[in-house]
Short mmCIF file of C-alpha atoms and ligand atoms in Angstrom, two decimals:
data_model
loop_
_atom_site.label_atom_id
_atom_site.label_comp_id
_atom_site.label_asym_id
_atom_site.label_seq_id
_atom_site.Cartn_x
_atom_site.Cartn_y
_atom_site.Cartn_z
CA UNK A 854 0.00 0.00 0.00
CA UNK A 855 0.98 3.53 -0.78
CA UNK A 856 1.52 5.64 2.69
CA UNK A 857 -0.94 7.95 2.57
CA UNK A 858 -3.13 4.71 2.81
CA UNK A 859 -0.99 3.09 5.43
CA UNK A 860 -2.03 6.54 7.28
CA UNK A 861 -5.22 5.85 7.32
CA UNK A 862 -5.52 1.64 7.64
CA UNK A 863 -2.44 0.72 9.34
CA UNK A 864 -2.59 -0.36 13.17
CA UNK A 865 -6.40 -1.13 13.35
CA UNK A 866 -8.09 -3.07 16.21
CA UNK A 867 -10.18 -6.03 15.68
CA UNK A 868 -13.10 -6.31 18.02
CA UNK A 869 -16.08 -7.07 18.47
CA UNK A 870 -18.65 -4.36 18.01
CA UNK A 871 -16.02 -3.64 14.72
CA UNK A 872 -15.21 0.08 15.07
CA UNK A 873 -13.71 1.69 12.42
CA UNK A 874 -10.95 3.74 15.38
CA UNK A 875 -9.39 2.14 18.11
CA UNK A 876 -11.28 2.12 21.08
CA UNK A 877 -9.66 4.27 24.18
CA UNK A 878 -8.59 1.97 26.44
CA UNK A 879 -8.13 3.86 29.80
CA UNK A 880 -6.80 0.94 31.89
CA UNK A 881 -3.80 0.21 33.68
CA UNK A 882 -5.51 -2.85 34.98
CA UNK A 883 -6.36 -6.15 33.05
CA UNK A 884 -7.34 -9.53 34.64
CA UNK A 885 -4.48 -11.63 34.17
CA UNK A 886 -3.87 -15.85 35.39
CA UNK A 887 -0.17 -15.32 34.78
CA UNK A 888 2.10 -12.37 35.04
CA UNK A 889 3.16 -12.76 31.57
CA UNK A 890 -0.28 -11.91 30.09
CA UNK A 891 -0.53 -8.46 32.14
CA UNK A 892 -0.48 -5.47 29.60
CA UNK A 893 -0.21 -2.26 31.82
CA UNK A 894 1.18 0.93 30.25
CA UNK A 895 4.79 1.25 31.69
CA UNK A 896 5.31 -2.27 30.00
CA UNK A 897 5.26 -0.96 26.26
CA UNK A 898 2.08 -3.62 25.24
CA UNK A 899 -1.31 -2.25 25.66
CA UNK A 900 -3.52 -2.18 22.63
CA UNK A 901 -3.58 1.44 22.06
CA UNK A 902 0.29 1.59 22.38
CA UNK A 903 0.46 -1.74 19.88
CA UNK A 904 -2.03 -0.59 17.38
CA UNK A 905 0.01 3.05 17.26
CA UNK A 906 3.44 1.31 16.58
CA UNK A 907 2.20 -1.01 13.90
CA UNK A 908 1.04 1.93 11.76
CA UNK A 909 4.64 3.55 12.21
CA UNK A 910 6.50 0.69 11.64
CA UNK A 911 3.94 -0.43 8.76
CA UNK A 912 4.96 3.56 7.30
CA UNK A 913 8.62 3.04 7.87
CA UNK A 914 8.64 -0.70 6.75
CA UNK A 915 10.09 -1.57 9.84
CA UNK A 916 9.53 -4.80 11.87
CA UNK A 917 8.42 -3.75 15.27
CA UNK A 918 8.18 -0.07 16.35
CA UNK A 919 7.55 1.01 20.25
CA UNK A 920 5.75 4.31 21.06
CA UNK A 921 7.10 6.73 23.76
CA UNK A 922 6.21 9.94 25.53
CA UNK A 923 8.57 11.93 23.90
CA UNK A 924 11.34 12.05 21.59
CA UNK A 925 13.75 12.58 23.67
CA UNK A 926 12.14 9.22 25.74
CA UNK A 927 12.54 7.73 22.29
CA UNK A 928 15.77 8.85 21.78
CA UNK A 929 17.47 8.30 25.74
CA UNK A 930 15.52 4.70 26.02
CA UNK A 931 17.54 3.46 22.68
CA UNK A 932 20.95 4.83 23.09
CA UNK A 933 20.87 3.62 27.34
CA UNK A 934 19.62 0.31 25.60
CA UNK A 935 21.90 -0.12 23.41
CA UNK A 936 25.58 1.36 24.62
CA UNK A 937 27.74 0.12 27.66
CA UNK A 938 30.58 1.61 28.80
CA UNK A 939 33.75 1.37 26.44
CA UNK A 940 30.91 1.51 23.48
CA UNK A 941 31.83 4.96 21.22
CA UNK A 942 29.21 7.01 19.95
CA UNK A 943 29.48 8.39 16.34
CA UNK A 944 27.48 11.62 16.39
CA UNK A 945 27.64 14.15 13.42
CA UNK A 946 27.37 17.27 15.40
CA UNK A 947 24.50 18.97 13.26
CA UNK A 948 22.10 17.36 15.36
CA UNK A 949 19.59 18.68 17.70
CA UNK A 950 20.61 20.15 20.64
CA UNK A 951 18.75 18.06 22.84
CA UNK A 952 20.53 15.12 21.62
CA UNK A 953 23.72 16.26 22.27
CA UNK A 954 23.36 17.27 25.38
CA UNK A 955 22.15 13.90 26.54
CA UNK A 956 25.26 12.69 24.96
CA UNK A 957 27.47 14.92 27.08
CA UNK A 958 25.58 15.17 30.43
CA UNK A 959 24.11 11.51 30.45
CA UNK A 960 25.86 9.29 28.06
CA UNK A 961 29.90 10.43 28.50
CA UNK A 962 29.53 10.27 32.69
CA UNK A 963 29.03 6.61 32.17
CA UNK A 964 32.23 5.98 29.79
CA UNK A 965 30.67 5.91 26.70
CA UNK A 966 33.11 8.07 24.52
CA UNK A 967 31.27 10.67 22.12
CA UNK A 968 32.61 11.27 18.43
CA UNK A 969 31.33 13.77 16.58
CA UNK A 970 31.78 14.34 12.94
CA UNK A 971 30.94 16.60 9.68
CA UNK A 972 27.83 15.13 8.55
CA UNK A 973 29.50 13.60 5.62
CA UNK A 974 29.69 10.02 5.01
CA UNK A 975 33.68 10.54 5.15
CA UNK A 976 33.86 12.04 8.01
CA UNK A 977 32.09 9.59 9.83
CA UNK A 978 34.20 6.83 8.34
CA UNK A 979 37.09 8.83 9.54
CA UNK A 980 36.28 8.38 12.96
CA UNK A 981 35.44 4.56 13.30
CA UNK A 982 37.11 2.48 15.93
CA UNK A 983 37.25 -0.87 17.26
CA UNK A 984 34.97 0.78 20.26
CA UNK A 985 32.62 1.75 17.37
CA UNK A 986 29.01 0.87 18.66
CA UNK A 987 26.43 2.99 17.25
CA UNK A 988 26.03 5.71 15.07
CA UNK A 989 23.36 8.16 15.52
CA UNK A 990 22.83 10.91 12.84
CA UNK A 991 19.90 13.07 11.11
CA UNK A 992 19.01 13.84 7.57
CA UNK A 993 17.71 16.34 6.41
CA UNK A 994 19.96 18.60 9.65
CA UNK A 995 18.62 21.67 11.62
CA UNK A 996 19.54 24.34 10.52
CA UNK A 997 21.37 24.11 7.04
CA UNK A 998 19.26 21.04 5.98
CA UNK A 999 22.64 18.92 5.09
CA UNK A 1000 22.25 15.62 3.26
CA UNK A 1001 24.11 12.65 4.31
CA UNK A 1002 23.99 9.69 1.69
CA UNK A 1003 22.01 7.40 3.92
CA UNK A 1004 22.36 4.13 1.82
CA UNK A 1005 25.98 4.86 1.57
CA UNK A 1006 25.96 4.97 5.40
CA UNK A 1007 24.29 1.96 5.94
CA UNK A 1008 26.80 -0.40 4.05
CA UNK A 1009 29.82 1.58 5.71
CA UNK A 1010 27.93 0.56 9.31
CA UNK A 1011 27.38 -2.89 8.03
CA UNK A 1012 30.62 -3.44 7.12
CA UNK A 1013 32.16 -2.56 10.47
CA UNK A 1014 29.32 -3.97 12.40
CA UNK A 1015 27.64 -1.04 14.15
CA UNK A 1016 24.61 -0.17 14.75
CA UNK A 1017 22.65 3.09 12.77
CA UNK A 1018 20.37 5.47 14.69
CA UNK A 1019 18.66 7.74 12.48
CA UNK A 1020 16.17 10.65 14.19
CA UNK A 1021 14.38 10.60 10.66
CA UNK A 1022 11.72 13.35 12.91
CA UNK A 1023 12.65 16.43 10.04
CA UNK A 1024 11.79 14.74 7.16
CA UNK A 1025 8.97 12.16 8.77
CA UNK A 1026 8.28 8.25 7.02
CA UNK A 1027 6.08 10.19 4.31
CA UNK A 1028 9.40 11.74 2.97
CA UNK A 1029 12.11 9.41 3.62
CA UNK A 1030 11.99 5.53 5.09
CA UNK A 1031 15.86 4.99 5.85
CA UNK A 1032 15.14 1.06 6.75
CA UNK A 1033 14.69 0.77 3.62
CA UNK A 1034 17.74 2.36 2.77
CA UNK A 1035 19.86 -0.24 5.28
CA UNK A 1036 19.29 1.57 8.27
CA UNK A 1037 18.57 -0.48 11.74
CA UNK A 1038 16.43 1.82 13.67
CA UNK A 1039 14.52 5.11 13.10
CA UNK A 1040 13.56 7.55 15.87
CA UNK A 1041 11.04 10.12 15.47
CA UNK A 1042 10.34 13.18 17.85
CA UNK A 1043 6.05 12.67 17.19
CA UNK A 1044 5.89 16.17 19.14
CA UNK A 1045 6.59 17.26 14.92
CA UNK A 1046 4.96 15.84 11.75
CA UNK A 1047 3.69 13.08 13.43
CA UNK A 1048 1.12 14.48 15.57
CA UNK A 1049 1.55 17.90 13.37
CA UNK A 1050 -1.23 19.92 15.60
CA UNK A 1051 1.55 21.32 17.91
CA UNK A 1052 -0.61 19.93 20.83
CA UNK A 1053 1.11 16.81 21.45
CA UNK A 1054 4.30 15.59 22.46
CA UNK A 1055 5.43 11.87 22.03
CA UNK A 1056 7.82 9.80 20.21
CA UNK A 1057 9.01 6.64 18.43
CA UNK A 1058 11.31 4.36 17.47
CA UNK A 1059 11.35 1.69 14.66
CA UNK A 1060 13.39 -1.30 13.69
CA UNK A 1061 14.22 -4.96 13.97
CA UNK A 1062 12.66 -6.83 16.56
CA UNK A 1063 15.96 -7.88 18.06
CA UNK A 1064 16.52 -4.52 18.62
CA UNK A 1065 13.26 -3.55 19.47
CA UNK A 1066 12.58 -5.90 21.94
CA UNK A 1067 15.79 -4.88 23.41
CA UNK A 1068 14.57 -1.15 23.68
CA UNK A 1069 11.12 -2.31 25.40
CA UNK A 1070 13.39 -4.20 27.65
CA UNK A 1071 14.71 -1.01 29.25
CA UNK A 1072 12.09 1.33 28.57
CA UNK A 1073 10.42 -0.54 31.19
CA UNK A 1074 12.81 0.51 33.66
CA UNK A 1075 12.86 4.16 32.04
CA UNK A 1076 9.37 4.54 31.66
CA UNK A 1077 8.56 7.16 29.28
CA UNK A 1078 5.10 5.55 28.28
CA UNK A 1079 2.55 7.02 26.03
CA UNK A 1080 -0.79 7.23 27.93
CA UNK A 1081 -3.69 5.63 26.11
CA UNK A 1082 -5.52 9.84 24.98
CA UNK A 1083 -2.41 10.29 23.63
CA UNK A 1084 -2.07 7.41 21.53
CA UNK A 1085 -5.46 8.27 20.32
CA UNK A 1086 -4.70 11.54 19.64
CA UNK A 1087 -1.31 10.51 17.86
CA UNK A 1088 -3.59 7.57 16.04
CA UNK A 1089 -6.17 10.38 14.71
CA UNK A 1090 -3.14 12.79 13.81
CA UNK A 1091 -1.05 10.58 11.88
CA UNK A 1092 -4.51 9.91 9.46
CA UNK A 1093 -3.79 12.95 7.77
CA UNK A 1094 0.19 13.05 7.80
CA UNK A 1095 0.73 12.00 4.03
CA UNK A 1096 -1.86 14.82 2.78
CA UNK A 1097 -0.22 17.00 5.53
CA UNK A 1098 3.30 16.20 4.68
CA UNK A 1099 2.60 16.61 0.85
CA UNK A 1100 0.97 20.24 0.81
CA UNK A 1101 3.87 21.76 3.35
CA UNK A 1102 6.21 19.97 0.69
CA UNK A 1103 4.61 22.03 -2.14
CA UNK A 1104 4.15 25.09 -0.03
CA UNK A 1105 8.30 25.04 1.42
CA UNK A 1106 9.29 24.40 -2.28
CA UNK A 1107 7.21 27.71 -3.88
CA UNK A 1108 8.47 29.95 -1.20
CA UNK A 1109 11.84 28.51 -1.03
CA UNK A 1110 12.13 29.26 -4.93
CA UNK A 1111 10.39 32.64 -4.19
CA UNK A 1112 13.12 33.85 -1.66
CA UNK A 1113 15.95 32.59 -3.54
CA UNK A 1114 14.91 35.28 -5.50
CA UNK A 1115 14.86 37.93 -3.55
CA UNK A 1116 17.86 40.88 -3.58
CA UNK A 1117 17.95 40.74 0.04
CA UNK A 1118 18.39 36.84 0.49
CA UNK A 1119 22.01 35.65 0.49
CA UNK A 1120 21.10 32.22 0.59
CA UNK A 1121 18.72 29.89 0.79
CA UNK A 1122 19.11 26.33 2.35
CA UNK A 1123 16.42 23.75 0.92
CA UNK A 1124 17.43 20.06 -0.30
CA UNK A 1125 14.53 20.94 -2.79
CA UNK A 1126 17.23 23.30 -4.76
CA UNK A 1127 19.15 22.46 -7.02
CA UNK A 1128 21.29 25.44 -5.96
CA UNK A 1129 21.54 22.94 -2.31
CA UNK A 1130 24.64 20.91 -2.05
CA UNK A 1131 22.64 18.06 -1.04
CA UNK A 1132 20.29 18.04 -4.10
CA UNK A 1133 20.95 15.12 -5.74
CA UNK A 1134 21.06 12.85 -2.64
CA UNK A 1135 18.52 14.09 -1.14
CA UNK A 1136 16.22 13.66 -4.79
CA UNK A 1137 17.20 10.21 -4.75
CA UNK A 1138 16.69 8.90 -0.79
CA UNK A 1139 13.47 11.36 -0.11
CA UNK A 1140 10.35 11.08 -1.63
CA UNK A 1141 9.60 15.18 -0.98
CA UNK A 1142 11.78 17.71 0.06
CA UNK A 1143 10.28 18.17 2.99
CA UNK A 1144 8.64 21.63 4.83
CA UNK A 1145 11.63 23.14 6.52
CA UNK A 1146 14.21 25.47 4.82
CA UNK A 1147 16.41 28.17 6.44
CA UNK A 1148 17.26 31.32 4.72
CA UNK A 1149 20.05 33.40 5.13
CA UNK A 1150 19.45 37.54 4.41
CA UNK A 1151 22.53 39.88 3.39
CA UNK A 1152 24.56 40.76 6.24
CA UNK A 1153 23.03 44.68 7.24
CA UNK A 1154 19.93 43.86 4.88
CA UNK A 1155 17.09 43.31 7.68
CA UNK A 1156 16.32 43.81 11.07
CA UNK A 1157 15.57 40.59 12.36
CA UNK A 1158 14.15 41.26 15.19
CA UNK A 1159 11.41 43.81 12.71
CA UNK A 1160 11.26 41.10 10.50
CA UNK A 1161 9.53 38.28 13.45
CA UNK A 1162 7.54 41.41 14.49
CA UNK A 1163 6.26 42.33 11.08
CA UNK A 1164 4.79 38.74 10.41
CA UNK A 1165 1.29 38.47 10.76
CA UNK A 1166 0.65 34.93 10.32
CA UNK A 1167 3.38 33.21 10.72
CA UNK A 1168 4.41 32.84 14.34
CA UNK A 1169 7.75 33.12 15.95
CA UNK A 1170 7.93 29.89 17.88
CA UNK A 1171 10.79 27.23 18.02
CA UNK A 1172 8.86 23.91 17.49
CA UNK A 1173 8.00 22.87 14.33
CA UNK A 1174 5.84 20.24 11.64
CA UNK A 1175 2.68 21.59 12.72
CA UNK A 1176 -0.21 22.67 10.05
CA UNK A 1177 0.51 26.13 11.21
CA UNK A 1178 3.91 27.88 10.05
CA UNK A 1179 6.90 28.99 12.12
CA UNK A 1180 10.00 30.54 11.86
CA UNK A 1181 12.95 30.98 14.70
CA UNK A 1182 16.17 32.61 14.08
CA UNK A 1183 18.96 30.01 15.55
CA UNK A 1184 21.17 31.88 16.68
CA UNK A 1185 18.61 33.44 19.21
CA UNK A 1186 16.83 30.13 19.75
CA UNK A 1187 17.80 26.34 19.21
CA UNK A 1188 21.91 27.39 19.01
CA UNK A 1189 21.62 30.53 21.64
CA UNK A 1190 23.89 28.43 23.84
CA UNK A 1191 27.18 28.43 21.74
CA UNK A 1192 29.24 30.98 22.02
CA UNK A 1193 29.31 33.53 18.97
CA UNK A 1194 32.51 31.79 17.91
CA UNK A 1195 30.85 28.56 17.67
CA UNK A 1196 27.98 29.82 16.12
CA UNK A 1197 29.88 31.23 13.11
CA UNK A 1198 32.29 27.76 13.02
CA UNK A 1199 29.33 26.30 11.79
CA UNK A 1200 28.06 29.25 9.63
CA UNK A 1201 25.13 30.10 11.86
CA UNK A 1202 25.12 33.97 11.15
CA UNK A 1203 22.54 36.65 12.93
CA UNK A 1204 20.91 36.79 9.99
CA UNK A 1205 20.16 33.17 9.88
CA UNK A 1206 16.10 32.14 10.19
CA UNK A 1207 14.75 28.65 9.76
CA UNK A 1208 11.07 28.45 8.61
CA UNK A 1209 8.84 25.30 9.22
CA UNK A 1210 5.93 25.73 6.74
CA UNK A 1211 2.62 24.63 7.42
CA UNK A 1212 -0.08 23.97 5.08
CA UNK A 1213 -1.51 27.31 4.87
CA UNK A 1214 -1.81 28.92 1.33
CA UNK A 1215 1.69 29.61 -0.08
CA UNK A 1216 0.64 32.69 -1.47
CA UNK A 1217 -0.63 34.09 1.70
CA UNK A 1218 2.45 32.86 3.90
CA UNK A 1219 4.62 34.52 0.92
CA UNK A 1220 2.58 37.69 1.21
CA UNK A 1221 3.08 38.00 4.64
CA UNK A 1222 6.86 37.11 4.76
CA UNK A 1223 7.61 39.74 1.76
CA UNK A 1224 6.06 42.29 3.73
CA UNK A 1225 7.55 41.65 6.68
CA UNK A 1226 10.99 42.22 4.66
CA UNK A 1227 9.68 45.16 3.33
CA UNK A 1228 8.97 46.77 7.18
CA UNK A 1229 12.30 45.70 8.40
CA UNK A 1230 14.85 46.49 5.64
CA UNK A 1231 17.85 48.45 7.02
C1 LIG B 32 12.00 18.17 18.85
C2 LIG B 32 13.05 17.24 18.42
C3 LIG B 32 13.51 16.23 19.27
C4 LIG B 32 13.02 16.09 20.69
O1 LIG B 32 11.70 15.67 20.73
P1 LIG B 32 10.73 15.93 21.98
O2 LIG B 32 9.44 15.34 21.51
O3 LIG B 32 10.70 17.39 22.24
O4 LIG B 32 11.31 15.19 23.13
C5 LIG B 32 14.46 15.35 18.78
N1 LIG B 32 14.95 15.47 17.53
C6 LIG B 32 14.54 16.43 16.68
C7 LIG B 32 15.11 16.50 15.32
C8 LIG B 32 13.57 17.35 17.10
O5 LIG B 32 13.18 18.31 16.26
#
């Protein structure tokens, strides 16, 4: 099945009045004869939680999935399942900041050494050890949107027998499925496209069912479950993700093309591009291009604080993938804690905003970013 029909099918529950949705099941006790049969939230296996990870997996043709209350749940309960001390960690560094703090405040404390790396392919294979355990990357990357050749990836991990994490939350299973491209285990943030209502926060992860089982394992003893509502609400959500996913595609690629045209634009960062260094990878592993871009105005050009002021419907706000569209300016948000130094080692200027476009018109959202240019031109 194609996945906007996964969307809606996937993950239903047989019973016996036959509803067409999952029933709520708001119960953390079930009769049980032996302790083996009890499903109870914090254990990973009631319905609502099962039905919700077999429409994930089913849209990232993955094995087994597990559901979680966050992504960062997702995220913490698979690297603390699957690293020991000794293990290294392969992490390109354009990753979300989130994630790399865990790696330095939780992971490193208990001897797991950290690598980070350009988010190239070479550079990764550059830093592979014996110790090599895991390596966890994204693709599409906040905020520059770099590509890394996730097939090519795959067989490099293969080959030296580690383990690949992908948090595939940016470009969500509608626009990318790296297990089919080799890789063991996707994570998603569900807080994002998944749920894509900004009124929810959850998570996944998808994969094998060695490996899955292994992550259940410990998120029992974690516990970041996903109450039955929200597994409802995630459920209902992720009905309308392809149609969702498709029209922010369309809407990020018309205004991408439209700012790349503008005289006060320096750059703009959108695998969509051909003018994107990732292009051609990115045309061949994705299926769309996905709803974020980041655009970079002339140094001088634009207030950017009058610019966020100026916009009328778009909203300021850091999250992102919902139906409504955002934009945040890194350097004041999501990268704030670098120093300035840092910032511009890895070419995140003042002038640097990254939009997350929502399925609005395109020609209203471009209205109201072209006059917000127009108010706060310098
Ligand atoms: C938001 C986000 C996370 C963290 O997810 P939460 O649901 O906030 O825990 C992880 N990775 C990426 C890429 C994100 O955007």
């Amino acid at each position: 099945m194609e996945p906007s029909s996964k969307c809606v099918h996937n993950g239903a529950h047989e019973s016996e009045c036959h509803p067409i949705n999952t029933p709520i099941y708001a119960s953390t006790v079930s009769r049980y004869i032996n302790a083996g049969e009890q499903y109870y939230p914090r254990y990973f296996n009631t319905v609502n939680q099962d039905t919700l990870a077999a429409k994930i997996s089913a849209l990232e043709a993955a094995e087994k999935g597990i559901v979680f209350s966050s992504g960062m749940a997702a995220i913490s309960t698979t690297c603390l399942a699957l690293l020991r001390p000794g293990d290294q960690l392969i992490i390109p560094f354009e990753m979300y900041g989130g994630s790399i703090a865990f790696a330095e405040e939780q992971l490193r404390p208990l001897g797991i050494e950290i690598t980070y790396t350009k988010a190239t392919v070479d550079s990764i294979k550059e830093a592979i050890s014996e110790k090599s355990k895991m390596i966890f990357f994204e693709s599409p990357t906040n905020p520059f949107l770099s590509i890394i050749d996730i097939q090519a990836l795959a067989s490099l991990a293969k080959k030296n027998n580690i383990i690949t994490v992908i948090d595939n939350t940016f470009a969500s299973p509608i626009n990318q499925r790296p297990i089919e491209l080799g890789i063991d285990i996707s994570i998603h943030s569900g807080t994002k496209f998944l749920s894509g209502h900004s009124d929810l926060c959850c998570g996944a992860a998808v994969g094998p069912e060695r490996l899955i089982n292994k992550i259940q394992h410990h998120a029992h003893h974690f516990g970041g479950c996903l109450n039955a509502l929200d597994c409802y609400l995630l459920d209902r959500s992720l009905k309308t993700l392809a149609i969702r996913v498709r029209e922010q595609n369309t809407n990020a690629f018309k205004l991408a093309e439209i700012l790349a045209s503008k005289e006060v634009v320096n750059k703009v960062y959108y695998p969509g591009l051909s003018s994107h260094i990732g292009f051609e990878v990115a045309a061949a592993q994705m299926s769309g291009p996905g709803s974020l871009f980041s655009i970079e105005f002339k140094k001088n050009s634009i207030s950017i604080p009058n610019f966020l002021q100026a916009l009328d419907l778009i909203t300021p706000g850091i999250s992102l993938g919902g139906v409504e569209t955002t934009v945040c300016a890194p350097a004041l948000t999501s990268h704030h804690k670098l120093t300035e130094k840092q910032r511009l080692e890895q070419g995140i200027r003042p002038e640097l905003l990254r939009f997350s476009i929502g399925i609005e018109a395109w020609e209203d959202l471009a209205n109201d970013i072209l006059k917000a240019i127009k108010a706060a031109k310098l």
